[in-house]
mmCIF file of C-alpha atoms in Angstrom:
data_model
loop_
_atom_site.group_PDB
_atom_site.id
_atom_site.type_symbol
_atom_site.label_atom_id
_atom_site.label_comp_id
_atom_site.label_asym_id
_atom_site.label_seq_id
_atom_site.Cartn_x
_atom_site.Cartn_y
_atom_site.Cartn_z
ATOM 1 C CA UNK I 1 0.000 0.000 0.000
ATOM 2 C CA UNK I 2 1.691 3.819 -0.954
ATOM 3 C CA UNK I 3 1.890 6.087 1.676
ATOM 4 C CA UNK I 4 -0.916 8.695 1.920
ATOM 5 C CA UNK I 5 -0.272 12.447 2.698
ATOM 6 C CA UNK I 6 -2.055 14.334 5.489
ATOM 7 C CA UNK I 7 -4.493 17.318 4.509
ATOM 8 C CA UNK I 8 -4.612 19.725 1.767
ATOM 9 C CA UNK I 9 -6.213 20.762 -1.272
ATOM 10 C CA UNK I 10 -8.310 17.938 -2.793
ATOM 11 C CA UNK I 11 -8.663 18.305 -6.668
ATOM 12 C CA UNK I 12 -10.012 15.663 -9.651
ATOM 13 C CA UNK I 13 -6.971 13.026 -10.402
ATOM 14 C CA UNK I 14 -7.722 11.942 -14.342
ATOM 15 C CA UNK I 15 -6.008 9.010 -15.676
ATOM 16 C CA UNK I 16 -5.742 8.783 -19.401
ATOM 17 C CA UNK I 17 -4.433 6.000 -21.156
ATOM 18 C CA UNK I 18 -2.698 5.562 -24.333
ATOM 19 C CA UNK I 19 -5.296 4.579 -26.576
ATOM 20 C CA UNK I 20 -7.661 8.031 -26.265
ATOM 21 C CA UNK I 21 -4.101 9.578 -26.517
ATOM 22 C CA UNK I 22 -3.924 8.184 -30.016
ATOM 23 C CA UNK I 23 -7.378 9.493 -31.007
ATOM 24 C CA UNK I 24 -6.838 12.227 -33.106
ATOM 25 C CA UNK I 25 -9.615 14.512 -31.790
ATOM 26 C CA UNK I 26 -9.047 13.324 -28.396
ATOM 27 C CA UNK I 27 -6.968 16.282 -27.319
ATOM 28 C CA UNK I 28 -9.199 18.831 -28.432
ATOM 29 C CA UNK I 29 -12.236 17.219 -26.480
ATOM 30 C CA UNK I 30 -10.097 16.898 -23.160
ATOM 31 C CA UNK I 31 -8.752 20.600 -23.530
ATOM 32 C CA UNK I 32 -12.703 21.670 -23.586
ATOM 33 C CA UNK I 33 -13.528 19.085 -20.810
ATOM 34 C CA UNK I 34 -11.022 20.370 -18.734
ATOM 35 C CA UNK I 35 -12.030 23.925 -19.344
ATOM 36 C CA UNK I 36 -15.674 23.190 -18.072
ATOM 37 C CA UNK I 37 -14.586 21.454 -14.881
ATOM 38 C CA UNK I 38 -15.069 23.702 -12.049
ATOM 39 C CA UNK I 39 -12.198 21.889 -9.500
ATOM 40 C CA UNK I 40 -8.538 21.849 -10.116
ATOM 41 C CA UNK I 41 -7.073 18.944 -11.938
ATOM 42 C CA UNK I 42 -4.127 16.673 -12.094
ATOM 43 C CA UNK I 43 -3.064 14.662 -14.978
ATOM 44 C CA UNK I 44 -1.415 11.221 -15.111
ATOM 45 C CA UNK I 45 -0.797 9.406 -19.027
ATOM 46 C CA UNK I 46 -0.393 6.354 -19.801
ATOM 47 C CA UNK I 47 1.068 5.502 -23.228
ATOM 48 C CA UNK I 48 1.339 1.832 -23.186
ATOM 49 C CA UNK I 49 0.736 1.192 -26.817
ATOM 50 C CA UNK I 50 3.334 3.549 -27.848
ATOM 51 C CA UNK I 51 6.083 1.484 -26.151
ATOM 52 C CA UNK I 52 4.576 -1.630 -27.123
ATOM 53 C CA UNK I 53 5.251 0.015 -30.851
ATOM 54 C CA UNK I 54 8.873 0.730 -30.073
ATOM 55 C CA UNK I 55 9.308 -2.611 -28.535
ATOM 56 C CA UNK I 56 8.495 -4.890 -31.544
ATOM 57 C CA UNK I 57 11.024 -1.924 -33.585
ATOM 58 C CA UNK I 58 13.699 -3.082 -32.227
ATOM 59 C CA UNK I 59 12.379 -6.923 -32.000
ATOM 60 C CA UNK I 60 11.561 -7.098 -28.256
ATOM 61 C CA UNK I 61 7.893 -9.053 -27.812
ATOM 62 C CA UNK I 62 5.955 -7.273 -25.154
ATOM 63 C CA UNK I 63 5.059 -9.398 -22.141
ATOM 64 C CA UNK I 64 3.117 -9.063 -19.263
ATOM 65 C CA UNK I 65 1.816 -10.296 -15.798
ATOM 66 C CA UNK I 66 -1.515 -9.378 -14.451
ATOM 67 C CA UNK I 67 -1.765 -6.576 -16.905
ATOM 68 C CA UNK I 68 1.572 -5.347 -15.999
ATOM 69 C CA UNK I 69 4.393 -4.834 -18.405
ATOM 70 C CA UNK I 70 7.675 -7.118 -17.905
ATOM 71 C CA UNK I 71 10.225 -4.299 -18.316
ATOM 72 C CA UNK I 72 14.063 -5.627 -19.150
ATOM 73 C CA UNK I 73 17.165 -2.686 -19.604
ATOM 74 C CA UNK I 74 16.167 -2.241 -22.988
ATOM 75 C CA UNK I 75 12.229 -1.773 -22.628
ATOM 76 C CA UNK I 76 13.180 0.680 -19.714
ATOM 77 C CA UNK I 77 14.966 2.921 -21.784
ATOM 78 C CA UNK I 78 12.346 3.015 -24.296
ATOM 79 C CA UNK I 79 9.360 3.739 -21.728
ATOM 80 C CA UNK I 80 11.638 6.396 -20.210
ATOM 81 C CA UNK I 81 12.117 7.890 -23.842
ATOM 82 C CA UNK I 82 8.405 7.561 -24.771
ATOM 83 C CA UNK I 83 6.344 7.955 -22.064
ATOM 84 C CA UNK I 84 8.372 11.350 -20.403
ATOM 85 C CA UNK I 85 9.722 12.212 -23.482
ATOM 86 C CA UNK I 86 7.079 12.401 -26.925
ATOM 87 C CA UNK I 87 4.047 11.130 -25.048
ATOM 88 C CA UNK I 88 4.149 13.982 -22.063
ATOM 89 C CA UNK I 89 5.190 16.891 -24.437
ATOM 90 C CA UNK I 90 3.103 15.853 -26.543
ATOM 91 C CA UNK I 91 0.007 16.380 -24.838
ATOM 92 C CA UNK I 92 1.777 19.317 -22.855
ATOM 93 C CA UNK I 93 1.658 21.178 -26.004
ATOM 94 C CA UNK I 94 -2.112 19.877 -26.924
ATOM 95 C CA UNK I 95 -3.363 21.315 -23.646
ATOM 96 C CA UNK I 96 -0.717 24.643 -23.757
ATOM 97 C CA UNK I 97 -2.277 25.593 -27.557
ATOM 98 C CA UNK I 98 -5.560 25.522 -25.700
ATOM 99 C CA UNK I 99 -5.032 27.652 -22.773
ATOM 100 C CA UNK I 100 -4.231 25.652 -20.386
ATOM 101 C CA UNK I 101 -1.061 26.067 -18.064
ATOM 102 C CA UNK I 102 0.289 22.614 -18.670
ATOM 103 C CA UNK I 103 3.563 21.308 -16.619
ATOM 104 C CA UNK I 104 5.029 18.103 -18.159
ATOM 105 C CA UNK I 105 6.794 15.904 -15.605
ATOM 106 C CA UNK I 106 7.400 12.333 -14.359
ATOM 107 C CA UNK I 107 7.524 10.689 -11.205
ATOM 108 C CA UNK I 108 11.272 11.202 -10.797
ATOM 109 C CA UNK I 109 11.478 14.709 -10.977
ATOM 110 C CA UNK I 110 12.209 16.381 -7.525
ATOM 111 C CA UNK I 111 11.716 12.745 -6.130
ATOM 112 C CA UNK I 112 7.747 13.464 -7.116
ATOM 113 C CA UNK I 113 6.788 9.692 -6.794
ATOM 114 C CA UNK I 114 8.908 7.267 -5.356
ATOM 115 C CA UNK I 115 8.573 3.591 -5.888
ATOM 116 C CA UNK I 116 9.520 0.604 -4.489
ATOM 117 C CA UNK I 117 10.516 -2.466 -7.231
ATOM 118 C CA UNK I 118 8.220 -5.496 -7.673
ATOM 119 C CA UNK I 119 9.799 -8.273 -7.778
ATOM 120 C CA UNK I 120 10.023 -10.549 -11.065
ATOM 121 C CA UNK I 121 8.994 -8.065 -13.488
ATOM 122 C CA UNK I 122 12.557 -6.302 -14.205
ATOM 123 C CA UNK I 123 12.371 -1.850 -13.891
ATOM 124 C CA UNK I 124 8.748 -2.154 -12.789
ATOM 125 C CA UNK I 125 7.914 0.078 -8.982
ATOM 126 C CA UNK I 126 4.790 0.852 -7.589
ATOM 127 C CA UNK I 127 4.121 3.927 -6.070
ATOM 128 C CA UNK I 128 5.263 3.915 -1.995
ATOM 129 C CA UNK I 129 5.636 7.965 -1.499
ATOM 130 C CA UNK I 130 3.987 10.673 -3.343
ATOM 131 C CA UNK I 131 4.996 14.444 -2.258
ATOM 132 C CA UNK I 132 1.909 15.596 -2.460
ATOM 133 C CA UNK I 133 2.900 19.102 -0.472
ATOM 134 C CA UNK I 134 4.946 19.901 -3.804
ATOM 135 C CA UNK I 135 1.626 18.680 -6.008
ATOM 136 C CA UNK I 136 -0.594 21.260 -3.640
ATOM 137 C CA UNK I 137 1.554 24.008 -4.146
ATOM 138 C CA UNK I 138 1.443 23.890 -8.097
ATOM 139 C CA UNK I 139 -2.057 23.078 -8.260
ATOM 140 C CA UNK I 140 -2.641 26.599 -5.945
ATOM 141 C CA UNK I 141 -0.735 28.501 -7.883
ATOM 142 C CA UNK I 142 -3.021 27.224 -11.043
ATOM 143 C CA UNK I 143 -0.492 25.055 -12.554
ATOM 144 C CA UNK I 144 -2.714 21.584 -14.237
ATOM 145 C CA UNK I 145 0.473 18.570 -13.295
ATOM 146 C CA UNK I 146 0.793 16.084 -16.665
ATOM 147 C CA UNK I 147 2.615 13.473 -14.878
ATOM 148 C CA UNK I 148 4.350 10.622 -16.700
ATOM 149 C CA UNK I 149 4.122 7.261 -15.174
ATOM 150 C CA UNK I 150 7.893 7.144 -14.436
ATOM 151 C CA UNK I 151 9.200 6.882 -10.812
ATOM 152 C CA UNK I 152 11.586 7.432 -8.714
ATOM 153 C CA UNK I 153 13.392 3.655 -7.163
ATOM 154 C CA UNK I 154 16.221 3.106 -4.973
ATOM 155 C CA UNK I 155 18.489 2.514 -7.928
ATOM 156 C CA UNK I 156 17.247 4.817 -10.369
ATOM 157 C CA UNK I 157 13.808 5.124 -13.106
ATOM 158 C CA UNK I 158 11.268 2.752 -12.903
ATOM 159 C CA UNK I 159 8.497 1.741 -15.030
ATOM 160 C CA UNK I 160 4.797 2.198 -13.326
ATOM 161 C CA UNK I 161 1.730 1.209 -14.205
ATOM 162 C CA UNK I 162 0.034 4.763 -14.755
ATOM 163 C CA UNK I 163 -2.970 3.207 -12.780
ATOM 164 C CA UNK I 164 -1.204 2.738 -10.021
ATOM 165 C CA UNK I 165 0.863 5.860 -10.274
ATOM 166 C CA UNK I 166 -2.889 8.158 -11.008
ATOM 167 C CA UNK I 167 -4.445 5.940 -7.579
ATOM 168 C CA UNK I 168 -1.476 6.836 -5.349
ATOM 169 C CA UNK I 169 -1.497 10.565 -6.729
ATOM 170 C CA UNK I 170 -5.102 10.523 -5.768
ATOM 171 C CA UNK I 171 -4.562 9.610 -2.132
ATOM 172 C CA UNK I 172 -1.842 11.369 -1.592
ATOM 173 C CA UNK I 173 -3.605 14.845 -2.192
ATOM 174 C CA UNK I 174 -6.071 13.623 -1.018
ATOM 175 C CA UNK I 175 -8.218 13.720 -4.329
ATOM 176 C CA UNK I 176 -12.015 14.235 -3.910
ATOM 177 C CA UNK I 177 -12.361 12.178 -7.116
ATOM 178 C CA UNK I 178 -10.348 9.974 -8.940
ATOM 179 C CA UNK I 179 -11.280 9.391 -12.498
ATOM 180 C CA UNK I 180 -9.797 6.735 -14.638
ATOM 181 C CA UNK I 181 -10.581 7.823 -18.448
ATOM 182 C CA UNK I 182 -10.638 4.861 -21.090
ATOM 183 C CA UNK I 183 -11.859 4.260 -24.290
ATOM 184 C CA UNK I 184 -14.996 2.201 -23.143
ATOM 185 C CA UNK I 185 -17.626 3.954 -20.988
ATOM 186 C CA UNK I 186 -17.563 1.804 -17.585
ATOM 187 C CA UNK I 187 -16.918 -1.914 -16.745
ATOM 188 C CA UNK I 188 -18.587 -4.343 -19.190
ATOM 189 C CA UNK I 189 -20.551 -7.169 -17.990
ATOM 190 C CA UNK I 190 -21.708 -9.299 -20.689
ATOM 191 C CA UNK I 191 -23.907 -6.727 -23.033
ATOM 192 C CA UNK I 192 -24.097 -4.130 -19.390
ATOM 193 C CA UNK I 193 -21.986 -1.366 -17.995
ATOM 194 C CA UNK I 194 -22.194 -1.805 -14.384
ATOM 195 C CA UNK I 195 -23.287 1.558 -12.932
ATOM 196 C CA UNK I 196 -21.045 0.449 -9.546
ATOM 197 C CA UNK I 197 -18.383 -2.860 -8.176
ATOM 198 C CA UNK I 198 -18.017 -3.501 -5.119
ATOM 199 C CA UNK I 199 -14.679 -5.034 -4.044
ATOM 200 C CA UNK I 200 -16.033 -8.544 -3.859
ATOM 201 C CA UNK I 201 -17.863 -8.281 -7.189
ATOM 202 C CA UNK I 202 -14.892 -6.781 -8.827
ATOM 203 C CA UNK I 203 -12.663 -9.502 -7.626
ATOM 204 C CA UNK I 204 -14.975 -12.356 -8.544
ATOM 205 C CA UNK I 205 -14.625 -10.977 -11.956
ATOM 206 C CA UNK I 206 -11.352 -10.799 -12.050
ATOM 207 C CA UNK I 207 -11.562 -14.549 -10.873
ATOM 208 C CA UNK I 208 -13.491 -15.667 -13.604
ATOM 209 C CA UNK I 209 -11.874 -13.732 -16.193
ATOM 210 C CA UNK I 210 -14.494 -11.138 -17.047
ATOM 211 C CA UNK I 211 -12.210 -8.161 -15.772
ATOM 212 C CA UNK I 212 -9.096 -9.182 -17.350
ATOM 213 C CA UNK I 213 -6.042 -7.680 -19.110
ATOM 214 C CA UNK I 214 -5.542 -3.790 -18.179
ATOM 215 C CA UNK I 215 -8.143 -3.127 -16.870
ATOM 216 C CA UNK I 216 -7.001 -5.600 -13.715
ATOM 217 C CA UNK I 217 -4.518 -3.073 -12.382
ATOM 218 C CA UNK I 218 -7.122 0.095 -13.010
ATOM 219 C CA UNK I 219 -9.995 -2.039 -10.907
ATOM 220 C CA UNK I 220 -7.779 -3.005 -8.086
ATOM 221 C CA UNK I 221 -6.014 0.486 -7.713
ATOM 222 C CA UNK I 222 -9.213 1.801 -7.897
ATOM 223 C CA UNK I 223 -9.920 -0.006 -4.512
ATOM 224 C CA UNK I 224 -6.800 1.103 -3.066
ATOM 225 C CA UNK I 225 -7.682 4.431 -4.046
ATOM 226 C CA UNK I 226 -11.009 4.016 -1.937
ATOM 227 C CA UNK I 227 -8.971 2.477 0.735
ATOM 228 C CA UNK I 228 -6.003 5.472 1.939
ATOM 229 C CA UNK I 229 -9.005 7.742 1.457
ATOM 230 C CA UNK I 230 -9.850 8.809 -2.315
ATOM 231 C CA UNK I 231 -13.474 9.990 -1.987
ATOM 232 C CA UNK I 232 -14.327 8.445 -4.985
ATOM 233 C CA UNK I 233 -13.291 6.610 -7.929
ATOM 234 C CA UNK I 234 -14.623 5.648 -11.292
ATOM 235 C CA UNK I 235 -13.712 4.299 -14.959
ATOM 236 C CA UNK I 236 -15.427 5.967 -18.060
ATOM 237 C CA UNK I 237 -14.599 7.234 -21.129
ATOM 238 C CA UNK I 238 -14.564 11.049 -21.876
ATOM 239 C CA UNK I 239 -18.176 11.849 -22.708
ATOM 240 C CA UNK I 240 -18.433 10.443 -19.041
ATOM 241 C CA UNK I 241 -16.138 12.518 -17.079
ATOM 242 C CA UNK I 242 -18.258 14.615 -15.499
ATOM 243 C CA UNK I 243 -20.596 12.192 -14.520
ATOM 244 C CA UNK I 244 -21.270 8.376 -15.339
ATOM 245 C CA UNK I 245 -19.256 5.382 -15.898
ATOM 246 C CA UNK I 246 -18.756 2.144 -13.201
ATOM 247 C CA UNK I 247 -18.175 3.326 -9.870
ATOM 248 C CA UNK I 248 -15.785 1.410 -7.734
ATOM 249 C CA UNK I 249 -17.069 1.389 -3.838
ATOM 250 C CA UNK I 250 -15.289 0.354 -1.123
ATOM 251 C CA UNK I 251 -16.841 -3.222 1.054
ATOM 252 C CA UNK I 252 -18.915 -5.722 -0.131
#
């Protein structure tokens, strides 16, 4: 479990994820969804796709375990390069053209998120310190944080799931809403989106393989999320972010 920070500003956390990032009009609809929300924002991208891209380049397969990317020396260096390099500035810019005051980072900068490695999956942390007092302090001066799922380990960068990097962001504010953005509008079951999970529904489809793939680590940060305090979390797609989507609650 990452460390949760005391107080403070709460604000909307968004998690985006590399597919809407590759929708061509995507940017342009954020920008004007941001500009209609009436409490402060923070940013965290994901950009799997894109490395998976620059993986088979240079002929590395792309593997992972429980949704999370095996990262070797190689696969490091081009996350590091894509996600905090093109991805960030890319959207950076997207967001600047439109008005907003942007700030591209990662997790490493100024020791922003620090991570502890998970064993077995090469340069892959998950999120054990967030400092959020730096976060507040941007967010009050009406700076909107992109922050690229890169972090800070004991023996330099580390690839992090960006779910797990936007949940820990979240609590560490402490976020009044967490919001994971995706390119489907909630959690499918069979033909329904389920308008809520609890924890023991969501992992009894996990068991049974109807939550599966990526959207395993966005589910079960969401309930850590809940857990050090987030307010409240949920998975939809743009035209949802202000209100709709699966909501993830906390119990049974």
């Amino acid at each position: 479990m990452f460390r949760a920070s005391e107080g403070g500003q709460s604000v909307r956390v968004i998690k985006i994820g590399g597919n809407e990032l590759d929708q061509p009009s995507f940017m342009e609809d954020l920008s004007a969804a941001l500009k209609e929300l009436t409490s402060a924002s923070v940013l965290v991208h994901g950009g799997g796709k894109a490395v998976s891209a620059w993986q088979r380049r240079v002929g590395l397969t792309p593997r992972y375990v429980n949704g999370l990317r095996v990262t070797d020396e190689e696969t490091r260096e081009l996350a590091v390069m894509t996600l905090a390099g093109l991805t960030n500035k890319t959207l950076v810019a997207a967001l600047m053209r439109a008005g907003l005051p942007a700030l591209g980072l990662c997790g490493a900068d100024l020791g922003l998120v620090r991570v502890s490695p998970l064993p077995d999956l090469g340069w892959v942390g998950k999120p054990a310190e967030v400092d959020a007092g730096r976060l507040r302090r941007w967010i009050a001066e009406g700076v909107l944080p992109v922050i690229a799922p890169i972090g800070l380990g004991p023996d330099g960068l580390y690839n992090v799931n960006a779910d797990q990097m936007a949940a820990a962001i979240a609590a560490a504010l402490p976020a009044d809403e967490l919001v994971f953005l995706t390119d489907v509008p909630g959690v499918r079951v069979g033909e329904e989106i389920r308008p809520s999970l609890s924890a023991e529904e969501a992992e009894a489809l996990i068991a049974s393989g109807i939550i599966r793939d990526g959207m395993v680590p966005k589910v079960r940060s969401a309930l850590e999320a809940l857990e050090a305090g987030v307010r409240r979390v949920r998975i939809t797609n743009l035209a949802g972010l202000r209100q709709g989507g699966t909501e993830i609650v906390g119990g049974k």
